[in-house]
Structure formats: C-alpha cells, structure tokens
Coordinates of C-alpha atoms in Angstrom, one line a residue:
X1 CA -7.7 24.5 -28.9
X2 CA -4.8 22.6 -31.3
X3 CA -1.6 22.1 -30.2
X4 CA 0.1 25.2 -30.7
X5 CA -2.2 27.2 -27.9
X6 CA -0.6 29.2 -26.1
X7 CA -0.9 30.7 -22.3
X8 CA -0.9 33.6 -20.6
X9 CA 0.7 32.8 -17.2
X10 CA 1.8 35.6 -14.8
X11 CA 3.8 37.3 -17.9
X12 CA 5.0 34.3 -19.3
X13 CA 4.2 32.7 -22.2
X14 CA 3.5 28.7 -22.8
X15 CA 3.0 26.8 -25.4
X16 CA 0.7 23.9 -25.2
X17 CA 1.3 20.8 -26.8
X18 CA -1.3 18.5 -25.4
X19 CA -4.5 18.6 -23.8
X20 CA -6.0 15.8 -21.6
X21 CA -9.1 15.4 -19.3
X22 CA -7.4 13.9 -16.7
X23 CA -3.4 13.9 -16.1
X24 CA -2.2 11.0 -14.0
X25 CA 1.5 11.5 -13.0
X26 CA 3.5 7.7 -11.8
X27 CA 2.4 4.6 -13.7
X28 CA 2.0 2.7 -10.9
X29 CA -0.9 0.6 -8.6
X30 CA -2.7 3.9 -7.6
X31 CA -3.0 5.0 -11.4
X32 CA -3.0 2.4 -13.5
X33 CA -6.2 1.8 -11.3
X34 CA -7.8 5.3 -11.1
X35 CA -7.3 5.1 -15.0
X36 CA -9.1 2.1 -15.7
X37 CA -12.2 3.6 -13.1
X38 CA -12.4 6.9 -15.2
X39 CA -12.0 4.3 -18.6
X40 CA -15.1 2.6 -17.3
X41 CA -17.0 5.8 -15.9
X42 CA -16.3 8.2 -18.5
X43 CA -14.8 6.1 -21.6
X44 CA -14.7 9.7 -24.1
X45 CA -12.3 11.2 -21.2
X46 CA -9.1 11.8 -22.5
X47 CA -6.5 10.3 -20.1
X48 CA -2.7 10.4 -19.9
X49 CA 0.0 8.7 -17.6
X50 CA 3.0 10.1 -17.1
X51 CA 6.0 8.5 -16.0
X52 CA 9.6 9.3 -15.3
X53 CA 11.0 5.8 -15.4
X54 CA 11.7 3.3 -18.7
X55 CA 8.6 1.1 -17.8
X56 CA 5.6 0.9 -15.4
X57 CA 5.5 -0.5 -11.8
X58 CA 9.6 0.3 -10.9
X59 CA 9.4 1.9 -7.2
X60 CA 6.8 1.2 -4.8
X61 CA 4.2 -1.5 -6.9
X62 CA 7.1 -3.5 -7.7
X63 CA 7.0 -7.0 -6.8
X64 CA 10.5 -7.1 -5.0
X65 CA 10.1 -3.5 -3.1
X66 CA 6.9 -4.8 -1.2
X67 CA 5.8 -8.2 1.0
X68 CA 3.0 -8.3 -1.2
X69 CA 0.8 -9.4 1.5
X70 CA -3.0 -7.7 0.5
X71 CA -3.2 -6.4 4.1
X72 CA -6.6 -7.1 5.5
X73 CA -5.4 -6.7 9.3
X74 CA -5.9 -10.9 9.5
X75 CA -2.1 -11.0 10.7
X76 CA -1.0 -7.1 11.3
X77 CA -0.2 -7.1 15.0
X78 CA -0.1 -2.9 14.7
X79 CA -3.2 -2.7 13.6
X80 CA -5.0 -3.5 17.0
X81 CA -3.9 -0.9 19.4
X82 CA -3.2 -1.9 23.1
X83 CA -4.1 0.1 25.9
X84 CA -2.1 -0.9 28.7
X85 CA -3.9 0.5 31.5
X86 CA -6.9 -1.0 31.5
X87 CA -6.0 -3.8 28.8
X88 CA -8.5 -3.3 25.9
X89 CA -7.4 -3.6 22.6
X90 CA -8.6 -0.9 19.9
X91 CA -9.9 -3.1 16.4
X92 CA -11.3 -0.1 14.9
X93 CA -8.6 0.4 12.2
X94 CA -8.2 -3.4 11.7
X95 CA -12.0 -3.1 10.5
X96 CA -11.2 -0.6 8.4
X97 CA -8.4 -1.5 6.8
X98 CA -9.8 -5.3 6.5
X99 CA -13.1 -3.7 4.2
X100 CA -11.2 -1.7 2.3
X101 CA -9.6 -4.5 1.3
X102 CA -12.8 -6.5 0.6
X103 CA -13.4 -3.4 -1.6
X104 CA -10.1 -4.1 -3.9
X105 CA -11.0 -7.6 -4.3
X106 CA -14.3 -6.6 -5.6
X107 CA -12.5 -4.9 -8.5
X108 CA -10.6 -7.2 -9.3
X109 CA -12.8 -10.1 -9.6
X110 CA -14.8 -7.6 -11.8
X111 CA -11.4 -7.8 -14.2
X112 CA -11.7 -11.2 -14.0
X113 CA -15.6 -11.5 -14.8
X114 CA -14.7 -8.2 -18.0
X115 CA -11.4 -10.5 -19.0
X116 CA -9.4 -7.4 -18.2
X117 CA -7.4 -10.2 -16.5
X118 CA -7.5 -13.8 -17.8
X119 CA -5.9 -15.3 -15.0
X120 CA -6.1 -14.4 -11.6
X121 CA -3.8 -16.6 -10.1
X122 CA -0.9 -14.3 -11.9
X123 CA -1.6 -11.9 -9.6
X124 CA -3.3 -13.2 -6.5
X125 CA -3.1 -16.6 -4.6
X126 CA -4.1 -17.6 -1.4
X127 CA -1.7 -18.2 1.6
X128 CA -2.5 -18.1 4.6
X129 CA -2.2 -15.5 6.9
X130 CA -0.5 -15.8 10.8
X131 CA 0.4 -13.7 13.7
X132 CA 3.4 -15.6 15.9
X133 CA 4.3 -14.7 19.1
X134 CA 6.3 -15.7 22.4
X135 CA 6.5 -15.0 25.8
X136 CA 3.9 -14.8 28.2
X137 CA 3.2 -11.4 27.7
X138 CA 2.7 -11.7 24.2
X139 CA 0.8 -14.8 24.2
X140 CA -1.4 -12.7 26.6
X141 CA -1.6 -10.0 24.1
X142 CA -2.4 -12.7 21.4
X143 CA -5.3 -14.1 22.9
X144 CA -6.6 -10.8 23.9
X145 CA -6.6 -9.3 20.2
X146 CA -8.2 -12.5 18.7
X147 CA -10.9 -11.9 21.1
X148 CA -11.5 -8.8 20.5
X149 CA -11.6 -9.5 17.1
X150 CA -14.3 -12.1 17.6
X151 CA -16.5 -9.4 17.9
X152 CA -16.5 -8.4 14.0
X153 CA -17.5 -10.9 11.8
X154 CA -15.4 -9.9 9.2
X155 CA -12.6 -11.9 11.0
X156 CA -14.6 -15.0 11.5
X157 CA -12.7 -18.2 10.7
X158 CA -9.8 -17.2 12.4
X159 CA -8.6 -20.0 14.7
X160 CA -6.5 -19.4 17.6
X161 CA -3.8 -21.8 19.4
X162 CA -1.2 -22.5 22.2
X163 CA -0.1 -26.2 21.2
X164 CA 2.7 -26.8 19.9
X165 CA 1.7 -29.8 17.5
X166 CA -0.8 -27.6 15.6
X167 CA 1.8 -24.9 15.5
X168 CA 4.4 -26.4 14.1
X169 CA 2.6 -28.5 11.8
X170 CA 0.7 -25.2 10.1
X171 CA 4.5 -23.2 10.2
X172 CA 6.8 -25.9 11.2
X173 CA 9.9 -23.7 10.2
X174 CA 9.2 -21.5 12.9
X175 CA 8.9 -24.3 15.2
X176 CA 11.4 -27.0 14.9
X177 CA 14.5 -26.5 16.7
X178 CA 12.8 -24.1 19.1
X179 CA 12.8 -25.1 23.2
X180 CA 9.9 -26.8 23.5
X181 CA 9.8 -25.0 27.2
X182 CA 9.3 -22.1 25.5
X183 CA 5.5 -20.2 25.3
X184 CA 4.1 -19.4 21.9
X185 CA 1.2 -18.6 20.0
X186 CA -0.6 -18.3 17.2
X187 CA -3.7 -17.2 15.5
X188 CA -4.2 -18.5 11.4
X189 CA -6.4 -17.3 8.8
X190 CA -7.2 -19.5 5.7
X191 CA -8.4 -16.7 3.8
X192 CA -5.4 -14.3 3.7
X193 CA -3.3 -13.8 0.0
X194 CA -0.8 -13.2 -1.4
X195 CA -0.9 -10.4 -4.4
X196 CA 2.0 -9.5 -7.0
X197 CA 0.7 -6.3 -7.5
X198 CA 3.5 -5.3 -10.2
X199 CA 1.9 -7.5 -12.3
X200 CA -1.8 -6.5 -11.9
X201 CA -0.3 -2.9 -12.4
X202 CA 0.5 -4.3 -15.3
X203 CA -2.2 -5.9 -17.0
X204 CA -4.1 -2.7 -16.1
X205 CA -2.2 -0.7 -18.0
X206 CA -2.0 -3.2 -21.2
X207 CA -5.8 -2.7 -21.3
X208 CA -5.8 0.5 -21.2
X209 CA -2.9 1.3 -23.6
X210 CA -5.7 -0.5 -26.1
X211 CA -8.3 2.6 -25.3
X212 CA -8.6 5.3 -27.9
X213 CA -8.7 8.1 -25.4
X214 CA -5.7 6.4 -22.9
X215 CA -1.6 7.7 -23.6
X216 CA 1.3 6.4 -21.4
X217 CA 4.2 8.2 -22.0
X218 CA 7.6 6.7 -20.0
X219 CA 10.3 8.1 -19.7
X220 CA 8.6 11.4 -19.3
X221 CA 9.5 13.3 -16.0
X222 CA 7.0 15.8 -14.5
X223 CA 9.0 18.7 -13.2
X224 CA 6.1 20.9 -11.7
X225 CA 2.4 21.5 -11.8
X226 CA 1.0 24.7 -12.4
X227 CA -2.4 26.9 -11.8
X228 CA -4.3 28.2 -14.5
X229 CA -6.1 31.6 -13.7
X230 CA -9.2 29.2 -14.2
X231 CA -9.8 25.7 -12.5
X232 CA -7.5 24.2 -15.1
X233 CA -3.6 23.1 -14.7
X234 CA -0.6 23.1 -16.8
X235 CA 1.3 20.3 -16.0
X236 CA 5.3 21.0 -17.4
X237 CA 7.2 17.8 -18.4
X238 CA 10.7 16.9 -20.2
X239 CA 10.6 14.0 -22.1
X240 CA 13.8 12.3 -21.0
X241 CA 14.7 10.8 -24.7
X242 CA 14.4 13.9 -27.0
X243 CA 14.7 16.5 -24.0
X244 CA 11.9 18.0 -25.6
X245 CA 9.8 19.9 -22.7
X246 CA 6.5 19.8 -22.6
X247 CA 3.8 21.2 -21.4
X248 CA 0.2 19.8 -20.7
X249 CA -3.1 21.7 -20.3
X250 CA -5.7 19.7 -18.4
X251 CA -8.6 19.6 -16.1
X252 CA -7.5 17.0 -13.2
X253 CA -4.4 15.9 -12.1
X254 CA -3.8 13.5 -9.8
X255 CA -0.3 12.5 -8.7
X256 CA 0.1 9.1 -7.5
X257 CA 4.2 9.5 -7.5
X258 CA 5.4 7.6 -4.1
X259 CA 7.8 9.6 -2.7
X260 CA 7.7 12.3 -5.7
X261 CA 4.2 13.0 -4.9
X262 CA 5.6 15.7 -2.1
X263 CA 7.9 17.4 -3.8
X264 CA 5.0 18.0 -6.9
X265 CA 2.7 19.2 -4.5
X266 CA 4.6 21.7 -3.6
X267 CA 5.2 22.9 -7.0
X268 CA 1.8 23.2 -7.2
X269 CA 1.3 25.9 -4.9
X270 CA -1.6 25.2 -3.1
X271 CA -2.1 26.1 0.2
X272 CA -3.2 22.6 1.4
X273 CA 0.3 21.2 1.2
X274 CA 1.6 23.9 3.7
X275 CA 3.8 22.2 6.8
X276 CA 3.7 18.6 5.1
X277 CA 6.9 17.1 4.6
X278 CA 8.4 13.8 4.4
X279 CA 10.6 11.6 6.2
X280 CA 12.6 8.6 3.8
X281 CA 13.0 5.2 5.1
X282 CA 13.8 2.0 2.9
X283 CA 14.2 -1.7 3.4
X284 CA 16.0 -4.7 2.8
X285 CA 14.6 -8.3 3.0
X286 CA 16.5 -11.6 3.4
X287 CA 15.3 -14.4 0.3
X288 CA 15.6 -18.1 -0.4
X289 CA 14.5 -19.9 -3.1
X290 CA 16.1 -23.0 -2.1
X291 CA 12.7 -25.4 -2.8
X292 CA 13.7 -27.7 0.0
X293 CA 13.0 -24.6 2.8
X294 CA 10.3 -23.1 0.4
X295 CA 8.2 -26.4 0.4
X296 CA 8.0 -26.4 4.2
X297 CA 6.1 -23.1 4.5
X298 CA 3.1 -21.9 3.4
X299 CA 2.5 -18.8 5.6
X300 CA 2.7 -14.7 6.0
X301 CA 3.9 -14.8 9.8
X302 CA 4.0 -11.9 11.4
X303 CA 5.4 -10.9 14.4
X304 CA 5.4 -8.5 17.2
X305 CA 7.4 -5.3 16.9
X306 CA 9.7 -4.8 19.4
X307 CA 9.0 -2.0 22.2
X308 CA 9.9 1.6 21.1
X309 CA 10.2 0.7 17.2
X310 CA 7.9 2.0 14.5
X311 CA 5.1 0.2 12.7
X312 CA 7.3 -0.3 9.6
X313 CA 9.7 -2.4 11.7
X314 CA 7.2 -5.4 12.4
X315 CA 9.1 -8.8 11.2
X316 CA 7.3 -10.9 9.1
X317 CA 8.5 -14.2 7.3
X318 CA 6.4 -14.6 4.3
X319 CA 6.1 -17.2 1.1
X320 CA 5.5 -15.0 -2.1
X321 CA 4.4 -16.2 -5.7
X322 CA 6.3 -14.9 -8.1
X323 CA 4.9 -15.9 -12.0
X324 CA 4.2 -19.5 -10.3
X325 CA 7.3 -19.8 -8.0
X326 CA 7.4 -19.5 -4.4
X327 CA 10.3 -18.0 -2.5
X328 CA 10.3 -17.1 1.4
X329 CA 11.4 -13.5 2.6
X330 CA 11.8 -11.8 6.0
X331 CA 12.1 -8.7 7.0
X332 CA 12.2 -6.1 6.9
X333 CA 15.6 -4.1 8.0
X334 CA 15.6 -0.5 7.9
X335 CA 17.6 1.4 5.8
X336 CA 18.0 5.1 5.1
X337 CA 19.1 7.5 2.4
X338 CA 17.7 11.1 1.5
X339 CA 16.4 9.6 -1.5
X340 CA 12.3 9.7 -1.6
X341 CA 12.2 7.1 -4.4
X342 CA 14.5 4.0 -5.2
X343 CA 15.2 5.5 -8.6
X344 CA 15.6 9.2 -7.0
X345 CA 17.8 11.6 -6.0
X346 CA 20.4 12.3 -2.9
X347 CA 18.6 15.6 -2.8
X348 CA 15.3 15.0 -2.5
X349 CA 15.1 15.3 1.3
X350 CA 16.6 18.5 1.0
X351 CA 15.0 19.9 -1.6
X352 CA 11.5 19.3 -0.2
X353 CA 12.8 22.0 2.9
X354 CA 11.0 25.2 2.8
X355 CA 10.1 27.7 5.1
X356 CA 6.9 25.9 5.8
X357 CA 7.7 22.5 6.8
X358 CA 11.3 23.1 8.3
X359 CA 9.6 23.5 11.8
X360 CA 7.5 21.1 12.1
X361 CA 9.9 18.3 10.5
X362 CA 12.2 19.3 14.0
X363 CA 9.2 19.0 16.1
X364 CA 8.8 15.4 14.5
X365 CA 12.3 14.3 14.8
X366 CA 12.6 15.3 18.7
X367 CA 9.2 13.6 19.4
X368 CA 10.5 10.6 17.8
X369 CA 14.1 10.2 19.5
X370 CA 13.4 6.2 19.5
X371 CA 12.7 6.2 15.6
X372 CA 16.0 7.6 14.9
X373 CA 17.7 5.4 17.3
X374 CA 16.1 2.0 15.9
X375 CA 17.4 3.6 12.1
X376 CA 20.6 3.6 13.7
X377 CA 20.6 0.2 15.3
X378 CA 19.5 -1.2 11.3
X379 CA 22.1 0.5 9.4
X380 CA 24.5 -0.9 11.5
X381 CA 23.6 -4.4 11.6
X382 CA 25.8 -7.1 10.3
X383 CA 25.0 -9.7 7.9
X384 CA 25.0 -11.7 11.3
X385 CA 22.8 -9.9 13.6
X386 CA 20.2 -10.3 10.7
X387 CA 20.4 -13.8 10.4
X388 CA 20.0 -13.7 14.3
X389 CA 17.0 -11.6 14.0
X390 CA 16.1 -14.7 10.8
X391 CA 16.5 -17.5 14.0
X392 CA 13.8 -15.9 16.0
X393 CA 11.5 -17.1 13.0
X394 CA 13.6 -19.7 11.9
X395 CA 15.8 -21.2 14.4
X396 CA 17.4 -23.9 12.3
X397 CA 18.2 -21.8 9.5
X398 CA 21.3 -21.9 7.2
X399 CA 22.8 -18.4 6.4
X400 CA 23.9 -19.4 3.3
X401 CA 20.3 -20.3 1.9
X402 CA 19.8 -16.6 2.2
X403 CA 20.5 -13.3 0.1
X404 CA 19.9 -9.7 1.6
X405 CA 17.7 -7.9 -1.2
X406 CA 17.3 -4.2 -1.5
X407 CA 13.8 -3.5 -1.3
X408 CA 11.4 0.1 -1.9
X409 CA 11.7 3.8 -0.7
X410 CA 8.6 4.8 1.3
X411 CA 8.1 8.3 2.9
X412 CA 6.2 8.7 5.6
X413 CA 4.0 11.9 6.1
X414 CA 5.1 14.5 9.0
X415 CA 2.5 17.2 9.4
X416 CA 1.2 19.3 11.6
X417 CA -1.4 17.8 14.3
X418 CA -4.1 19.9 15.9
X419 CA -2.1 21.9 18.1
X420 CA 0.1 23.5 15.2
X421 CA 3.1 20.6 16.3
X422 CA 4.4 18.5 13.4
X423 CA 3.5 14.9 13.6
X424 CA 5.0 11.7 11.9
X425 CA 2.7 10.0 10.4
X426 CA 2.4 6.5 9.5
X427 CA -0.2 4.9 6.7
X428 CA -1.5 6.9 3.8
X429 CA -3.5 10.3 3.5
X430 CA -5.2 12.0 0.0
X431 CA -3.9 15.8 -0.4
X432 CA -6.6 18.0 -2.1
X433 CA -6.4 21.2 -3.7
X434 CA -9.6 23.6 -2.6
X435 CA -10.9 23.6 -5.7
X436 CA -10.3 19.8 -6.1
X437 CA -9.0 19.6 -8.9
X438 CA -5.5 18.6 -7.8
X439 CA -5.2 15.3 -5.8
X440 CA -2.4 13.4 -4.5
X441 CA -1.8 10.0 -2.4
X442 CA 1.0 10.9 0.3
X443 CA 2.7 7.9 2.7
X444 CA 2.8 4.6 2.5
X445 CA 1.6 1.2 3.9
X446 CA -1.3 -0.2 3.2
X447 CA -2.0 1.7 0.0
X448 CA -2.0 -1.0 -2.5
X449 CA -3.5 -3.2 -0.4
X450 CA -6.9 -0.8 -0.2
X451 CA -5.9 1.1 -3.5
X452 CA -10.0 1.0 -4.5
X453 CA -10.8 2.5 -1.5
X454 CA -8.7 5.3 -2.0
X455 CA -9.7 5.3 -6.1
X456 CA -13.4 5.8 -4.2
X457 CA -12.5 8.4 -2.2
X458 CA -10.6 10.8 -5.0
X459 CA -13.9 10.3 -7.2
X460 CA -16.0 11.2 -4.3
X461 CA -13.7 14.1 -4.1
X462 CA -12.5 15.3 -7.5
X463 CA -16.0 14.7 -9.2
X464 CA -18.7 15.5 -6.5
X465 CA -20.8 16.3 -8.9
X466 CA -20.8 13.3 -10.9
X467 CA -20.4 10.6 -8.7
X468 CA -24.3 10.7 -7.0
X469 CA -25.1 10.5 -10.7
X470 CA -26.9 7.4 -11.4
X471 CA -24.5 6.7 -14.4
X472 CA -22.1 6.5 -12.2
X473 CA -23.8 4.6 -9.4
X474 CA -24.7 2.3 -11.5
X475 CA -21.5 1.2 -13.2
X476 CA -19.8 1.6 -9.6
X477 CA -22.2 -1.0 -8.2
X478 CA -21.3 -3.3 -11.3
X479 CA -17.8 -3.0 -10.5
X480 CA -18.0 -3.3 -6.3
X481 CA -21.4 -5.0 -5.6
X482 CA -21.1 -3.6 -1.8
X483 CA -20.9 -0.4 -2.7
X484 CA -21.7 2.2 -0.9
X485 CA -22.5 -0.6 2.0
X486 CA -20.4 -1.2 5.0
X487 CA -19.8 -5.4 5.4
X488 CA -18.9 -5.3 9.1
X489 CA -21.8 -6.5 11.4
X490 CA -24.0 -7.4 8.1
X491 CA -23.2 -11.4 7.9
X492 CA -25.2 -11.9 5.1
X493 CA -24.0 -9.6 2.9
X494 CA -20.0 -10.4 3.9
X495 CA -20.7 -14.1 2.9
X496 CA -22.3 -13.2 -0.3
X497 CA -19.2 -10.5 -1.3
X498 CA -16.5 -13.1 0.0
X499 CA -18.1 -16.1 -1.5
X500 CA -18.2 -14.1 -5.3
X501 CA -15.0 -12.9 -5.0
X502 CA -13.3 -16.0 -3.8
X503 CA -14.9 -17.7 -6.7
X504 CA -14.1 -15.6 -9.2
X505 CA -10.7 -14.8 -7.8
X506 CA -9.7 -18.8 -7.2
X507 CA -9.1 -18.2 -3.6
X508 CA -10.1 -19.8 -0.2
X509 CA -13.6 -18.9 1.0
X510 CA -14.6 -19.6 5.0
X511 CA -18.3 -19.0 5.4
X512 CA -18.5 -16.5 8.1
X513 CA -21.0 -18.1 10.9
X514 CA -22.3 -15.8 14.3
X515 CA -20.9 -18.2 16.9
X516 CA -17.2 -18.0 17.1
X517 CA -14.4 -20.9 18.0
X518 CA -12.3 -19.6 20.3
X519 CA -9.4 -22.2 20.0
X520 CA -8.5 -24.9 17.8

C-alpha cells in the first residue's frame, strides 16, 4: 500500500500516511527497550516511536522523577509481607522481583559486550543497598526478614547487624547524633546499584535512530487507537509542530505511555480494559549536593513505612550518580493532582471516568480510607515537618543543605478483584487485547527496574508464534544467558549470571556460597 491508502472504517474514510510493523507509543525505558529487542529479533521490521513530548525520557524514566535504585528487593522492606499472627514473613515477591532484575542486567551487559553502550558506568554504578530500622519491634521484624531471606540464595551476601560501630561506620549520617540508647538495625548488600535510567533510555534510542527500519517522531501526540475490521490498527496522531494529523496503519501497538497508557486503552475499545482506572499520585524528594554531606554516605537506606500508609510512602535516603556526581535524596512526600503525567493535563482523572470504571474506582476509594488520609497528611506538610521526617534518617541535618524537588506522576491501577469489587493496585500489570495485538504496561513501581522481564513477557504474548522459534531462542539466549531458566535455588548458575554481568557491567560481585552468615 503507498501513502495515500485509504480506509474504510465504520463509514468513515481515512487516509493513511504511514505504515509500520510495530507502533510504540512514549519514548521511554519500556520502549526504547522493546524497540531495540524487536531491532535485534526481527531487524526488517519496520518500527516507529511516538512521542508527545520535545525529547525522550521526560515523565517517568527521567533521572530526577525516580530514586533510581534498580530494585532487586535487597533493601525493599514492602516487598516481604508480614503475617502478624503467626509471624512468618512471605519472600515470594522479593524472589521475583530480585530475578527479574538479574534478567535486565543481562541485557544490559549484552549492550555493553554489542557496544550499544560504551560505558556502563554512565548508567549504572554500584552502591550499596540497606534496610534501617528502630524500635524493638522493627529490629524484630528486621532480623526476621533477613532470615527468611537466607533461605534463597539469590540474597546471599547479605550481612545483618545490631551494633552500632558497624552501623554507623557503613551509614554514619544516619547514626551520629542519634541516642545511643536507642535500638536499631540493619541489614547491607554490597551488590545493590544505582541506575540513571534516563540515560540508558537514551543511548537505546541513539542506536536505534541509526537503524534503517527504526523512526522516532517527538512531538507527535497519539490521540486514540483504533480497530481495523482485520487484526490490524490505525493508530491517529497530531503532530504537535505542523498540526498536521496523522494517521498510522500497523500490525502491533504497544503503548508504554505512564500514565497516558489508560486513557489510550480506552480509546482502543477493547473489552479487556473494562473497570480499569487509575488513581494519580506524585512525589517530591528533598536534595543536597553539598560534597561535604555527600562524601559521608554511600548507601540506598530504606526504611520502614509507617502503619496504615501505602507502599509508595516507604522513606528512603539514597546517594544517586548523576553523569559522575553524587547527590543524596530522601523521600518521598506525597503529592496529588488529577494530572496522570507530569507533563499532562488537569483533566485527565476526569476524563478517564466512564460508565465502566466509575464504580469500582468508589469501591477503591472507601476500602482505602487510610490512603486518602496519609495524601492528606503530605499535602499539608510544612517545609518543617519534612525536614523532621529528614532527622529520623539524618538527625544532625542542616535544612538549609536541602532543596524540595518535584519529582514524577505515577498511577496506580484500580480494577476489579475476583469478586466484581474494584481494587487499588500497587506495582505493574501488561493489558492485552484478545487478539494480542494491542499491549500496554499499566502502574508503576518497579517497572524499570525489571523492564526485560516485562519486554519478555509482551513477546511471549504479542508474538506466540514466533517466540518458540529457534531464531528467536537463539538470539534471546545471546542476549539473557539464563533465559528461559529460573536462578533461585540453582547456585551454580546465579554465580555464573552475576559474576558475567558484574564484569561486564563494572559492578560489585559477592560469590553466592550455601552456608549463610547470620550476623556480622
């Protein structure tokens, strides 16, 4: 077909101006990564990204509207679920989430080894992740999850202590000037990173725009997606400069938006997206650069959340890398707005009502009376109160070494659960049309952080037929030497995976042994 095709579409006609393979809509982490997989898989594809902003990597994959932490559970209090009653601690998701992200680094030590990436350290650096806590209670709570997490070998080399001296002299910001009568904890891993994943965004993106069959447009905004009376899709888009509209006829879409990924969902129609909706929630992070307080830590510390707040409230006091330059940044503090991205609109919240989803977003707001009160309790803190919620990390700390940074939009998923009542939802979920042909990554935290997994998932989804192939197989064990393996309870094969990608990756490597250290 040339450009000037036109479609028949429920009486209306549409001219064509482009054809692609695959359509990805939001040039960020999750694309500029499912692009460079279907570059590698199938390099005559046609591919094109679309996004709505001037350049790649704005909202969620920027480097100042995340922690950048490359969560791997090492430090994640609320990823080990306590039962109260009978005291067990659940590590099932903290496994999960800890391989996928052995999967990501994979890929990107495969950039590395293909010089897709020069230099890894512009993107990824080792520092150290902690989990700090105090109060007996919480010390209990402590030791408890670091021995239940004993039993996976994936978190072998994790130390555990109580004594003050080797607290404070691997964080001694969060120690000095604290009562010394006071009972803490603390469980370090060496092997924990931190990852500017703006920047690997990227570089992702610089190799592809070098591909003959790979077109980013920016400052193109997708207004809807629409069903062809075959498998295909017309995706309808205004180019923002010329206010030229366009329209796209393709095979695959897949809309890795953030926050606009709802709202082009339901454009689409399909049934699948029926009773999802979305619930807004930013953040704000306190910073320093002041090298005499960045020098003294060299940590992710996170905390405990406090009782009756959400998982997106946990506080954490972390040294980033920035292009070579540490800075320190807690947080986060809530904020709220109706907007679903940073860029976005005041309407957005409203506009993704519909008869659908109306219910079960009220469902989801009455079950979660204490979310709404905690969003309350954030918006109207004063610069004060957040430098008081800074001294329970930092006790000697100096306001004015400090600035309050506005940080990403995230929206978390409400949907309904098994019994028809709508649910907030926190963490990410793939939406699929039946036909699966039409993906999309709803919700938020951890997605970067195990972005390959979920770039193994779609392809398992939106190419069935092709991904058993031994083409494929082939070129995906080149890129993620596990694959399709699990690492957890196979020692031999997590040494060999974590030794080649710390190498490769310039980061610190702890051979994984079968007979744990309790303490240090």
């Amino acid at each position: 077909m040339s450009n000037t095709d036109v479609f028949t579409k429920q009486h209306h006609l549409i001219k064509i101006t482009s054809h692609a393979d695959v359509v990805l809509i939001g040039a960020g982490i999750m694309s500029a990564t499912f692009g460079m997989f279907l570059r590698i898989l199938e390099p005559t594809w046609k591919i094109h990204i679309y996004e709505r902003l001037h350049k790649p990597a704005q909202e969620s994959s920027n480097v100042w509207n995340n922690a950048g932490t490359g969560h791997a559970a090492f430090c994640e209090l609320n990823y080990t679920q306590y039962n109260h009653k009978d005291y067990s601690i659940d590590i099932s998701k903290a496994i999960a989430v800890n391989e996928a992200f052995e999967i990501s680094r994979q890929f990107w030590a495969y950039l590395v080894q293909t010089q897709v990436i020069k230099c890894p350290s512009s993107f990824i650096n080792s520092v150290p992740h902690m989990s700090f806590v105090w109060g007996e209670e919480n010390v209990y709570f402590l030791k408890k999850r670091f021995q239940a997490l004993q039993s996976s070998i994936l978190f072998s080399g994790m130390v555990f202590s109580e004594d003050l001296q080797q607290i404070h002299q691997w964080i001694p910001l969060v120690v000095n000037g604290r009562n010394t009568s006071q009972k803490i904890a603390a469980t370090r891993m060496e092997m924990g990173t931190d990852v500017n994943f703006g920047a690997l965004t990227q570089q992702l993106l610089n190799k592809l725009k070098k591909s003959l069959n790979f077109n980013m447009y920016v400052q193109h905004d997708v207004e809807c997606i629409k069903h062809n009376n075959d498998t295909t899709w017309n995706v309808h888009i205004i180019d923002q400069q010329s206010k030229q509209r366009k329209c796209i006829h393709t095979n695959y879409v897949f809309v890795g938006a953030g926050g606009r990924s709802l709202s082009l969902l339901q454009s689409s129609d399909v049934p699948e997206i029926s009773g999802y909706a979305g619930f807004p929630v930013g953040g704000q992070f306190l910073v320093t650069k002041n090298p005499k307080i960045v020098t003294q830590h060299l940590a992710k510390v996170y905390g405990k959340a406090s009782i009756n707040t959400p998982p997106m409230s946990v506080p954490h006091m972390d040294t980033r890398i920035l292009n070579g330059d540490k800075i320190l940044l807690f947080g986060p503090f809530a904020t709220f707005s109706s907007k679903f991205l940073k860029y976005g609109s005041w309407l957005d919240l409203f506009h993704s009502f519909n008869k659908h989803n109306f219910i079960p977003m009220l469902q989801a707001g009455i079950d979660n009376f204490d979310l709404l009160k905690y969003l309350i309790h954030q918006l109207t803190m004063s610069d004060m109160k957040r430098i008081d919620e800074l001294k329970k990390y930092y006790p000697t700390v100096n306001p004015s070494d400090w600035t309050l940074i506005k940080a990403g939009q995230r929206v978390q998923i409400i949907k309904k659960n098994n019994k028809n009542r709508g649910i907030l939802q926190f963490g990410t979920e793939v939406v699929s049309s039946n036909d699966r042909t039409l993906s999309a990554l709803l919700g938020a935290s951890p997605g970067a952080s195990t972005v390959v997994s979920i770039i193994l998932e779609l392809l398992d989804t939106m190419f069935n037929d092709k991904i058993d192939s031994d083409t494929w197989k082939n070129k995906l064990i080149n890129m993620i030497p596990s694959y399709p393996n699990n690492l957890n309870n196979n020692i031999i094969l997590v040494n060999k995976i974590r030794r080649y990608t710390c190498n490769i990756l310039k980061l610190n490597y702890i051979e994984a042994t079968d007979h744990q250290h309790p303490t240090c």
